[in-house]
Tab-separated table of N, CA and C in Angstrom:
chain	number	residue	atom	x	y	z
A	781	UNK	N	-1.736	-0.132	1.824
A	781	UNK	CA	-1.235	0.776	2.181
A	781	UNK	C	-1.165	0.596	3.488
A	782	UNK	N	-1.580	-0.321	3.835
A	782	UNK	CA	-1.494	-1.086	5.392
A	782	UNK	C	-0.206	-0.965	5.496
A	783	UNK	N	1.343	-1.498	4.641
A	783	UNK	CA	1.991	-1.967	4.302
A	783	UNK	C	3.401	-0.906	4.513
A	784	UNK	N	2.749	-0.074	3.822
A	784	UNK	CA	3.407	1.389	3.730
A	784	UNK	C	3.531	1.812	5.339
A	785	UNK	N	1.622	1.510	6.115
A	785	UNK	CA	1.717	2.422	7.604
A	785	UNK	C	2.821	2.510	8.292
A	786	UNK	N	3.008	0.924	8.318
A	786	UNK	CA	4.084	-0.279	8.736
A	786	UNK	C	5.133	-0.044	8.896
A	787	UNK	N	5.632	0.435	7.826
A	787	UNK	CA	6.972	1.044	7.560
A	787	UNK	C	7.381	2.495	7.741
A	788	UNK	N	6.413	3.408	8.014
A	788	UNK	CA	6.382	4.331	8.869
A	788	UNK	C	5.724	5.329	8.129
A	789	UNK	N	5.270	5.119	7.053
A	789	UNK	CA	5.013	5.407	6.314
A	789	UNK	C	3.157	6.363	6.582
A	790	UNK	N	2.951	7.556	6.158
A	790	UNK	CA	1.551	8.220	6.071
A	790	UNK	C	1.012	7.951	4.680
A	791	UNK	N	0.422	6.744	4.251
A	791	UNK	CA	-0.428	6.432	2.640
A	791	UNK	C	-1.205	7.358	2.514
A	792	UNK	N	-1.287	7.430	1.125
A	792	UNK	CA	-2.730	8.727	0.682
A	792	UNK	C	-2.971	7.312	0.071
A	793	UNK	N	-4.562	7.554	-0.378
A	793	UNK	CA	-4.657	6.310	-1.549
A	793	UNK	C	-5.391	7.584	-2.534
A	794	UNK	N	-4.983	7.635	-3.467
A	794	UNK	CA	-6.381	8.269	-4.493
A	794	UNK	C	-7.269	7.753	-5.414
A	795	UNK	N	-8.318	7.605	-5.074
A	795	UNK	CA	-9.291	7.274	-5.372
A	795	UNK	C	-10.364	8.102	-5.846
A	796	UNK	N	-11.197	7.742	-6.749
A	796	UNK	CA	-12.465	8.308	-6.857
A	796	UNK	C	-14.049	7.199	-6.131
A	797	UNK	N	-14.290	7.956	-5.091
A	797	UNK	CA	-15.090	6.682	-4.268
A	797	UNK	C	-16.706	7.582	-4.108
A	798	UNK	N	-17.145	6.421	-5.445
A	798	UNK	CA	-18.907	7.686	-5.511
A	798	UNK	C	-19.722	6.465	-5.000
A	799	UNK	N	-19.213	5.200	-4.394
A	799	UNK	CA	-20.986	4.043	-3.483
A	799	UNK	C	-20.323	3.923	-2.438
A	800	UNK	N	-20.888	3.718	-1.464
A	800	UNK	CA	-21.016	3.535	-0.208
A	800	UNK	C	-21.059	2.434	-0.228
A	801	UNK	N	-20.502	0.757	-1.009
A	801	UNK	CA	-20.001	-0.022	-0.997
A	801	UNK	C	-18.300	-0.686	-1.345
A	802	UNK	N	-18.211	0.801	-2.061
A	802	UNK	CA	-16.527	0.890	-1.869
A	802	UNK	C	-16.300	1.202	-0.826
A	803	UNK	N	-16.920	2.361	-0.611
A	803	UNK	CA	-16.076	3.435	0.972
A	803	UNK	C	-16.427	1.861	1.724
A	804	UNK	N	-17.584	1.440	2.200
A	804	UNK	CA	-17.304	-0.103	3.368
A	804	UNK	C	-16.557	-0.702	2.871
A	805	UNK	N	-15.806	-1.690	1.136
A	805	UNK	CA	-14.601	-1.994	1.540
A	805	UNK	C	-13.476	-1.661	1.874
A	806	UNK	N	-12.983	-0.127	1.536
A	806	UNK	CA	-11.183	0.030	1.778
A	806	UNK	C	-11.874	0.245	3.819
A	807	UNK	N	-13.273	0.349	4.412
A	807	UNK	CA	-13.234	0.290	5.934
A	807	UNK	C	-12.718	-1.377	6.175
A	808	UNK	N	-13.313	-1.909	5.576
A	808	UNK	CA	-12.915	-3.193	6.070
A	808	UNK	C	-11.662	-3.757	5.766
A	809	UNK	N	-11.413	-3.205	4.872
A	809	UNK	CA	-9.927	-3.881	4.300
A	809	UNK	C	-8.486	-3.101	4.942
A	810	UNK	N	-8.725	-1.796	4.840
A	810	UNK	CA	-7.461	-1.100	5.721
A	810	UNK	C	-7.885	-1.453	7.317
A	811	UNK	N	-6.354	-1.496	8.021
A	811	UNK	CA	-6.739	-1.496	9.196
A	811	UNK	C	-6.512	-0.868	9.918
A	812	UNK	N	-5.174	-0.200	9.071
A	812	UNK	CA	-4.190	1.493	9.858
A	812	UNK	C	-5.194	2.597	10.015
A	813	UNK	N	-5.377	2.734	11.254
A	813	UNK	CA	-6.349	4.272	12.312
A	813	UNK	C	-5.430	4.875	12.329
A	814	UNK	N	-6.066	5.962	12.193
A	814	UNK	CA	-7.411	6.371	11.859
A	814	UNK	C	-7.123	6.227	10.391
A	815	UNK	N	-8.731	6.355	10.314
A	815	UNK	CA	-8.942	6.237	8.354
A	815	UNK	C	-9.482	7.682	8.411
A	816	UNK	N	-8.796	8.340	7.068
A	816	UNK	CA	-9.381	9.450	7.108
A	816	UNK	C	-10.702	9.232	4.786
A	817	UNK	N	-11.300	10.271	5.580
A	817	UNK	CA	-12.029	10.506	4.031
A	817	UNK	C	-12.240	11.703	3.414
A	818	UNK	N	-11.277	11.844	2.461
A	818	UNK	CA	-11.674	13.510	1.946
A	818	UNK	C	-12.437	13.101	1.039
A	819	UNK	N	-13.594	13.714	0.684
A	819	UNK	CA	-14.572	13.962	-0.626
A	819	UNK	C	-13.762	15.437	-1.391
A	820	UNK	N	-13.081	16.240	-2.260
A	820	UNK	CA	-13.319	16.784	-2.846
A	820	UNK	C	-14.401	16.996	-3.730
A	821	UNK	N	-14.862	17.668	-3.652
A	821	UNK	CA	-16.369	17.516	-4.330
A	821	UNK	C	-16.993	19.362	-5.232
A	822	UNK	N	-15.968	19.977	-6.571
A	822	UNK	CA	-16.192	21.235	-7.151
A	822	UNK	C	-17.872	20.917	-7.765
A	823	UNK	N	-18.170	22.059	-8.132
A	823	UNK	CA	-19.449	22.107	-8.584
A	823	UNK	C	-19.440	21.451	-9.846
A	824	UNK	N	-20.514	20.792	-10.592
A	824	UNK	CA	-20.423	20.150	-12.221
A	824	UNK	C	-19.915	20.911	-12.787
A	825	UNK	N	-20.230	22.726	-12.987
A	825	UNK	CA	-19.299	23.832	-13.517
A	825	UNK	C	-17.742	23.863	-14.214
A	826	UNK	N	-17.787	23.910	-12.915
A	826	UNK	CA	-15.606	23.920	-12.520
A	826	UNK	C	-15.542	22.640	-13.276
A	827	UNK	N	-15.868	21.302	-12.505
A	827	UNK	CA	-15.104	20.115	-13.218
A	827	UNK	C	-15.510	19.660	-14.760
A	828	UNK	N	-16.482	20.092	-15.105
A	828	UNK	CA	-16.338	20.571	-16.644
A	828	UNK	C	-15.386	21.576	-17.037
A	829	UNK	N	-15.460	22.245	-16.265
A	829	UNK	CA	-14.527	23.414	-17.270
A	829	UNK	C	-12.088	22.986	-16.912
A	830	UNK	N	-12.412	22.611	-15.606
A	830	UNK	CA	-11.406	21.963	-15.950
A	830	UNK	C	-10.601	20.765	-15.954
A	831	UNK	N	-11.581	19.663	-17.101
A	831	UNK	CA	-11.298	19.056	-17.273
A	831	UNK	C	-11.110	19.365	-18.990
A	832	UNK	N	-11.789	20.592	-19.100
A	832	UNK	CA	-11.462	21.642	-20.752
A	832	UNK	C	-10.531	21.467	-20.755
A	833	UNK	N	-9.846	21.715	-19.882
A	833	UNK	CA	-7.980	22.435	-20.091
A	833	UNK	C	-7.570	21.423	-19.961
A	834	UNK	N	-8.170	20.071	-19.848
A	834	UNK	CA	-6.630	18.837	-19.997
A	834	UNK	C	-5.899	18.169	-20.837
A	835	UNK	N	-5.067	17.557	-20.939
A	835	UNK	CA	-4.378	17.005	-23.010
A	835	UNK	C	-5.966	16.240	-22.911
A	836	UNK	N	-6.439	15.368	-22.032
A	836	UNK	CA	-7.587	14.292	-22.547
A	836	UNK	C	-8.632	14.873	-21.712
A	837	UNK	N	-9.322	14.813	-22.248
A	837	UNK	CA	-10.984	14.840	-22.008
A	837	UNK	C	-11.948	13.778	-21.474
A	838	UNK	N	-12.432	13.463	-20.013
A	838	UNK	CA	-13.319	12.473	-19.750
A	838	UNK	C	-14.605	13.081	-19.906
A	839	UNK	N	-14.383	14.649	-19.178
A	839	UNK	CA	-16.502	14.702	-18.712
A	839	UNK	C	-17.581	14.811	-18.804
A	840	UNK	N	-17.510	14.108	-20.484
A	840	UNK	CA	-19.048	13.212	-20.698
A	840	UNK	C	-18.494	11.888	-20.888
A	841	UNK	N	-17.132	11.289	-19.779
A	841	UNK	CA	-17.300	10.077	-20.272
A	841	UNK	C	-18.054	9.514	-18.215
A	842	UNK	N	-18.202	10.486	-17.874
A	842	UNK	CA	-17.783	10.148	-15.927
A	842	UNK	C	-18.150	11.318	-15.305
A	843	UNK	N	-19.069	12.372	-15.928
A	843	UNK	CA	-20.032	13.110	-15.508
A	843	UNK	C	-20.954	12.648	-14.464
A	844	UNK	N	-21.932	11.538	-14.302
A	844	UNK	CA	-22.990	11.012	-14.586
A	844	UNK	C	-22.221	10.609	-12.215
A	845	UNK	N	-20.879	10.420	-12.079
A	845	UNK	CA	-20.578	10.743	-10.338
A	845	UNK	C	-20.909	11.497	-9.731
A	846	UNK	N	-20.546	12.858	-10.852
A	846	UNK	CA	-20.894	13.343	-9.330
A	846	UNK	C	-22.196	13.659	-8.720
A	847	UNK	N	-23.535	13.631	-9.553
A	847	UNK	CA	-24.700	13.319	-8.856
A	847	UNK	C	-24.839	11.532	-8.356
A	848	UNK	N	-24.126	10.759	-8.318
A	848	UNK	CA	-23.905	9.551	-7.792
A	848	UNK	C	-22.936	9.500	-5.613
A	849	UNK	N	-21.791	11.018	-6.656
A	849	UNK	CA	-22.085	11.384	-5.300
A	849	UNK	C	-22.312	11.990	-4.071
A	850	UNK	N	-22.817	13.193	-4.194
A	850	UNK	CA	-24.014	13.769	-3.891
A	850	UNK	C	-25.352	13.127	-3.338
A	851	UNK	N	-26.011	12.232	-4.228
A	851	UNK	CA	-26.894	11.274	-3.562
A	851	UNK	C	-26.553	9.917	-2.584
A	852	UNK	N	-25.959	9.431	-3.062
A	852	UNK	CA	-25.522	8.167	-2.546
A	852	UNK	C	-24.756	7.885	-1.594
A	853	UNK	N	-23.531	8.604	-1.429
A	853	UNK	CA	-22.858	8.605	-0.432
A	853	UNK	C	-22.985	9.211	0.508
A	854	UNK	N	-22.884	7.817	1.922
A	854	UNK	CA	-22.729	9.315	3.004
A	854	UNK	C	-21.970	10.072	3.752
A	855	UNK	N	-22.760	11.494	3.812
A	855	UNK	CA	-21.828	12.962	4.778
A	855	UNK	C	-20.514	12.227	5.927
A	856	UNK	N	-19.870	11.805	5.499
A	856	UNK	CA	-19.111	11.547	5.971
A	856	UNK	C	-17.812	11.470	5.713
A	857	UNK	N	-16.352	12.176	6.805
A	857	UNK	CA	-15.680	12.357	6.380
A	857	UNK	C	-15.293	13.950	6.342
A	858	UNK	N	-14.102	14.281	5.266
A	858	UNK	CA	-14.603	16.127	5.265
A	858	UNK	C	-15.276	15.635	3.938
A	859	UNK	N	-15.994	16.949	3.722
A	859	UNK	CA	-16.207	17.233	1.807
A	859	UNK	C	-16.324	18.269	1.734
A	860	UNK	N	-15.080	18.853	0.961
A	860	UNK	CA	-14.412	20.177	0.238
A	860	UNK	C	-15.505	19.989	-1.160
A	861	UNK	N	-16.166	21.966	-1.500
A	861	UNK	CA	-16.125	22.019	-2.366
A	861	UNK	C	-15.090	22.843	-2.752
A	862	UNK	N	-13.857	22.720	-3.116
A	862	UNK	CA	-12.407	23.315	-3.636
A	862	UNK	C	-12.679	23.927	-5.112
A	863	UNK	N	-14.359	23.845	-5.412
A	863	UNK	CA	-15.047	25.031	-6.301
A	863	UNK	C	-13.439	26.572	-6.619
A	864	UNK	N	-13.668	26.349	-6.020
A	864	UNK	CA	-12.903	28.461	-5.464
A	864	UNK	C	-11.808	28.652	-5.536
A	865	UNK	N	-10.591	27.480	-5.256
A	865	UNK	CA	-9.568	27.164	-4.369
A	865	UNK	C	-8.449	26.673	-4.927
A	866	UNK	N	-7.455	27.079	-5.127
A	866	UNK	CA	-5.995	27.327	-5.902
A	866	UNK	C	-5.854	25.416	-5.221
A	867	UNK	N	-4.892	25.290	-5.712
A	867	UNK	CA	-4.297	23.353	-5.565
A	867	UNK	C	-3.754	23.511	-3.722
A	868	UNK	N	-2.691	25.003	-3.685
A	868	UNK	CA	-2.464	25.412	-2.608
A	868	UNK	C	-3.327	25.125	-1.468
A	869	UNK	N	-4.550	26.105	-1.653
A	869	UNK	CA	-5.788	26.516	-1.434
A	869	UNK	C	-6.389	25.071	-0.218
A	870	UNK	N	-6.518	24.139	-1.373
A	870	UNK	CA	-7.355	22.877	-1.465
A	870	UNK	C	-6.490	22.102	0.006
A	871	UNK	N	-5.476	21.933	-1.092
A	871	UNK	CA	-4.248	21.215	0.840
A	871	UNK	C	-3.990	22.051	1.749
A	872	UNK	N	-3.972	23.143	2.002
A	872	UNK	CA	-4.473	23.848	3.322
A	872	UNK	C	-6.063	23.938	4.509
A	873	UNK	N	-7.135	23.467	3.465
A	873	UNK	CA	-8.198	23.095	3.357
A	873	UNK	C	-7.685	22.268	3.914
A	874	UNK	N	-7.367	20.768	3.429
A	874	UNK	CA	-7.492	19.515	3.686
A	874	UNK	C	-6.589	19.939	4.921
A	875	UNK	N	-5.255	19.402	5.312
A	875	UNK	CA	-4.487	19.962	6.209
A	875	UNK	C	-5.383	19.738	7.809
A	876	UNK	N	-6.088	21.782	7.553
A	876	UNK	CA	-6.382	22.268	8.145
A	876	UNK	C	-7.494	21.531	9.410
A	877	UNK	N	-8.578	20.623	7.777
A	877	UNK	CA	-9.843	19.642	9.107
A	877	UNK	C	-9.606	18.222	8.773
A	878	UNK	N	-8.341	17.304	9.444
A	878	UNK	CA	-7.769	15.857	9.270
A	878	UNK	C	-8.711	15.430	10.285
A	879	UNK	N	-9.047	16.158	11.623
A	879	UNK	CA	-9.944	15.785	12.422
A	879	UNK	C	-10.923	15.392	12.062
A	880	UNK	N	-11.624	16.356	11.309
A	880	UNK	CA	-13.471	15.859	10.567
A	880	UNK	C	-12.949	15.434	9.781
A	881	UNK	N	-12.207	14.545	9.314
A	881	UNK	CA	-11.800	13.264	7.802
A	881	UNK	C	-11.968	12.193	8.404
A	882	UNK	N	-11.694	11.803	9.725
A	882	UNK	CA	-11.397	10.459	10.450
A	882	UNK	C	-12.890	9.642	9.736
A	883	UNK	N	-12.385	9.199	9.483
A	883	UNK	CA	-14.066	8.087	9.776
A	883	UNK	C	-13.970	6.747	10.202
A	884	UNK	N	-12.763	6.022	10.702
A	884	UNK	CA	-13.457	5.716	11.756
A	884	UNK	C	-11.900	5.805	11.846
């Protein structure tokens, strides 16, 4: 991500971060600033419904991460319950709240 930023791009890392340790690793290793965190946090029911429409269902393997996210992660960055939002509405909400997403 840092090399892309140096080349003039705005890098986006798509990851599932439910551990404070992983978040700290990103904070330490990425030097490009500002560093922003957007946590998409739809309800567990919506996650299950969305997973059911996918070619490969993984809800039964990863549903525990929802609890980890809400119980272990610090409330930093921009958290968005996008349960009732379309993809376009989600993007609009993220773009409108980029300042809130700054974590360092």
